[in-house]
Coordinates of C-alpha atoms and ligand atoms in Angstrom, one line a residue:
X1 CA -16.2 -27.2 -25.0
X2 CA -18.3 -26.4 -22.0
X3 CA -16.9 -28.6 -20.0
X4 CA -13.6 -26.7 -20.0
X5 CA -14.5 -23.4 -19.5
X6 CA -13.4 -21.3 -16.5
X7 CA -16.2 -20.8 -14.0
X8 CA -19.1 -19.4 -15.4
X9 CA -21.5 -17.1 -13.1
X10 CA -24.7 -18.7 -12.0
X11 CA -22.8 -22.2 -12.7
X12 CA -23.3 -24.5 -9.0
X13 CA -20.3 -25.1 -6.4
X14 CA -20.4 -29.1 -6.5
X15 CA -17.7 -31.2 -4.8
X16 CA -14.7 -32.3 -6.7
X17 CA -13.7 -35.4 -3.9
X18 CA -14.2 -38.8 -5.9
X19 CA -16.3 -39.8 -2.9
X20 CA -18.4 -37.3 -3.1
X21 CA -18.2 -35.9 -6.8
X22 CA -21.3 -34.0 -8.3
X23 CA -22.8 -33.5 -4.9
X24 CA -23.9 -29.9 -4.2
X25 CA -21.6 -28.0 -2.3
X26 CA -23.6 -26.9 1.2
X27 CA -22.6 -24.7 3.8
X28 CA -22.5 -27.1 6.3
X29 CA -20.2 -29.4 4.4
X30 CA -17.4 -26.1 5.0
X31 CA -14.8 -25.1 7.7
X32 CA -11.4 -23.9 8.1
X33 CA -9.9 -26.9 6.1
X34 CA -10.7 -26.8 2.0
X35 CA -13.2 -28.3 0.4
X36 CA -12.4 -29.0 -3.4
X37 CA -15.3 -28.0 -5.5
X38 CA -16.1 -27.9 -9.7
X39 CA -18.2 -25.6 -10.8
X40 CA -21.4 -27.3 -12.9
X41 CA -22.6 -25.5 -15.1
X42 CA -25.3 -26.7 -18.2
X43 CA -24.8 -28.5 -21.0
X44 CA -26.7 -27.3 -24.4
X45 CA -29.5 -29.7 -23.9
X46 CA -29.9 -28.3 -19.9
X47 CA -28.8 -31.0 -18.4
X48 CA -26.3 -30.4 -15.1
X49 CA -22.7 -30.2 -17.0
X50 CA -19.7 -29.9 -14.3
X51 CA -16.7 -28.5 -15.4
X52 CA -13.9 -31.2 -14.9
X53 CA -13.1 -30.8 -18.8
X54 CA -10.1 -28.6 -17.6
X55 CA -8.5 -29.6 -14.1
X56 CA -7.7 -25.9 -13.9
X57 CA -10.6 -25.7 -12.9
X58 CA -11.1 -27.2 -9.0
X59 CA -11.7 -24.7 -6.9
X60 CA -11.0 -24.5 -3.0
X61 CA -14.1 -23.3 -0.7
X62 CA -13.4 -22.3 3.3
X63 CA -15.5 -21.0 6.0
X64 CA -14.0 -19.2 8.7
X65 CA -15.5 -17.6 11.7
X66 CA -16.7 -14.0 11.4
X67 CA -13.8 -11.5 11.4
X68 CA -10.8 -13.6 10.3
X69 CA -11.2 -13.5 6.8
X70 CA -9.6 -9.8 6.4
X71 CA -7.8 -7.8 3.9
X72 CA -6.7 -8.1 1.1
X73 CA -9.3 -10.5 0.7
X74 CA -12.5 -8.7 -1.5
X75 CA -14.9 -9.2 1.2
X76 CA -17.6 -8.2 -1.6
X77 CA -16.8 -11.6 -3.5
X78 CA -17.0 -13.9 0.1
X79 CA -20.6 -15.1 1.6
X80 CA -21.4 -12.7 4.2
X81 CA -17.5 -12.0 5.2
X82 CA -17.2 -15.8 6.0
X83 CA -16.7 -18.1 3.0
X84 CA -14.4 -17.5 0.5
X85 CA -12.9 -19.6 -2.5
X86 CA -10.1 -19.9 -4.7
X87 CA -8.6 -21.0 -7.3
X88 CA -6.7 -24.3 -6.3
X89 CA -4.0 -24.0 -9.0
X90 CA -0.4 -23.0 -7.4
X91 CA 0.8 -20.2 -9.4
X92 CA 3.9 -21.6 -9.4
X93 CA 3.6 -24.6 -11.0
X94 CA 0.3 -25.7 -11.3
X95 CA -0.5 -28.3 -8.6
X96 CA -3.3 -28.4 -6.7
X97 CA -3.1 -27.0 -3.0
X98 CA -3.7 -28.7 -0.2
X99 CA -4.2 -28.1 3.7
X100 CA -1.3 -26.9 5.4
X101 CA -1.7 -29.9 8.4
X102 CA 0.4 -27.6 10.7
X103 CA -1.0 -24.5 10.8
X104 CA -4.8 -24.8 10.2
X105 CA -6.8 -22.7 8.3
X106 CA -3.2 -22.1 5.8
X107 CA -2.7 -23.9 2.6
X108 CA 0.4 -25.7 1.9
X109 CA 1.7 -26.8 -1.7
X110 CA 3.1 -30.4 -1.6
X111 CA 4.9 -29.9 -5.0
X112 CA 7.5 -27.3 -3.8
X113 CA 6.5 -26.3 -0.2
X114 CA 4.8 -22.8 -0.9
X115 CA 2.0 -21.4 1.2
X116 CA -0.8 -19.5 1.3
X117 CA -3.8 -17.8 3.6
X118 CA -6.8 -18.2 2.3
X119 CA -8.2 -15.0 5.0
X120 CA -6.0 -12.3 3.7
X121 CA -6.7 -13.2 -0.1
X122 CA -4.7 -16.2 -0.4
X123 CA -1.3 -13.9 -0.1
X124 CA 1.9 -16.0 -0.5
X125 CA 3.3 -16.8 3.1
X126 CA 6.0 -19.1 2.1
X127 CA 8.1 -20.6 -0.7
X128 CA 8.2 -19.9 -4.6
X129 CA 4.8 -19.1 -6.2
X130 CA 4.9 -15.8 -7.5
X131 CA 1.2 -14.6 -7.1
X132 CA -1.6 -15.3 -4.7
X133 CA -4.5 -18.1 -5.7
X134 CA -6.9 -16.1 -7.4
X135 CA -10.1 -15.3 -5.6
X136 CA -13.5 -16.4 -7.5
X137 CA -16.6 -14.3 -6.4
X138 CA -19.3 -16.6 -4.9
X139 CA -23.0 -16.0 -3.1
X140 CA -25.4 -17.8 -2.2
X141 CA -29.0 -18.9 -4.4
X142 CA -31.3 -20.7 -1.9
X143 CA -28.6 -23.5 -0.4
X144 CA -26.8 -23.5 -3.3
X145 CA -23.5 -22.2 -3.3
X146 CA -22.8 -20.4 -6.9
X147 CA -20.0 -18.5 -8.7
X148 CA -21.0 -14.4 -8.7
X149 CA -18.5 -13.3 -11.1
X150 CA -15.0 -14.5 -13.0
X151 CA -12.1 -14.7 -11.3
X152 CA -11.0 -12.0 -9.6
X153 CA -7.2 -12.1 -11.2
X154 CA -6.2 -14.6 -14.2
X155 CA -5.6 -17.4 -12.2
X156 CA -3.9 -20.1 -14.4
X157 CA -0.3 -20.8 -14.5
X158 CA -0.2 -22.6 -17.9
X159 CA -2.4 -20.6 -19.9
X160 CA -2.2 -17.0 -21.8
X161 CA -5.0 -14.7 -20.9
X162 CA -6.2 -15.2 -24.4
X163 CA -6.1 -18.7 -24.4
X164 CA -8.0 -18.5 -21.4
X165 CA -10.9 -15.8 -22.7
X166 CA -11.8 -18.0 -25.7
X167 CA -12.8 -20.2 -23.6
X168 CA -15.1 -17.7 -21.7
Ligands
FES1 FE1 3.2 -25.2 -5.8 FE2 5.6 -25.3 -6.8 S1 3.8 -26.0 -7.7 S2 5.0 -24.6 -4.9

């Protein structure tokens, strides 16, 4: 069903927070700590359809100054080199990621301790996930904030890659 399929592109970055579910995503709502987002797509009578069928499917938005957000990071997929989001599924067991409260700006698991940077591509800095968070192309239409392209690598941890393109 719509509502569980992997960000689709065009489909709006809204925010995932209960306190602030469904509103649109702007880029003065971002900084160096995540903001959960779903992407919201349409539903077949047009209506605004967010994603939340599948809780794959939160997403983690940053904005960092110019120039921190470096390789191996596809600066092609980031908002003019300084916004950049993610999957929020830990590839190693599937929670979702949260700020890592020490070192800001780095993302900290709090099922098993691992770590990430979200400006060089979300590589593994600490613990057991296997793979980065995946990196999911994003630009900009008017204020909106909108997905440019599938994810970057298959990003889901309890999914097969087929399982996951049927649902494309
Ligand atoms: Fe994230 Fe284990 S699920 S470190």
């Amino acid at each position: 069903t719509r509502d569980k399929m992997p960000p689709v592109p065009g489909d709006i970055l809204v925010h995932a927070e209960p306190s602030r579910e469904g509103q649109l995503v702007k880029v003065s709502d971002l900084s160096e700590k995540l903001v959960r987002a779903w992407p919201q797509g349409k539903a077949e009578d047009g209506s605004p359809l967010i994603r939340k069928g599948d809780p794959n499917n939160v997403l983690c938005i940053f904005r960092f100054p110019k120039g921190q957000i470096v390789a191996p990071t596809v600066m092609e997929a980031t908002i003019d080199s300084e916004i950049v989001a993610y999957s929020d599924i830990c590839t190693h067991a599937g929670c979702s990621v949260a700020n890592d409260d020490q070192n800001v700006g780095d993302m900290k698991c709090p099922c098993h301790s691992g770590q990430y940077d979200p400006k060089r591509g979300c590589k593994v800095i600490g613990g057991p996930p296997p793979r980065p968070l995946a990196q999911l192309p994003i630009k900009m239409d008017g204020d909106n904030l909108v997905v440019g392209d599938f994810f970057l690598e298959f990003p889901y941890p309890f999914l097969t890659e087929q399982e996951w393109q049927a649902r494309i």
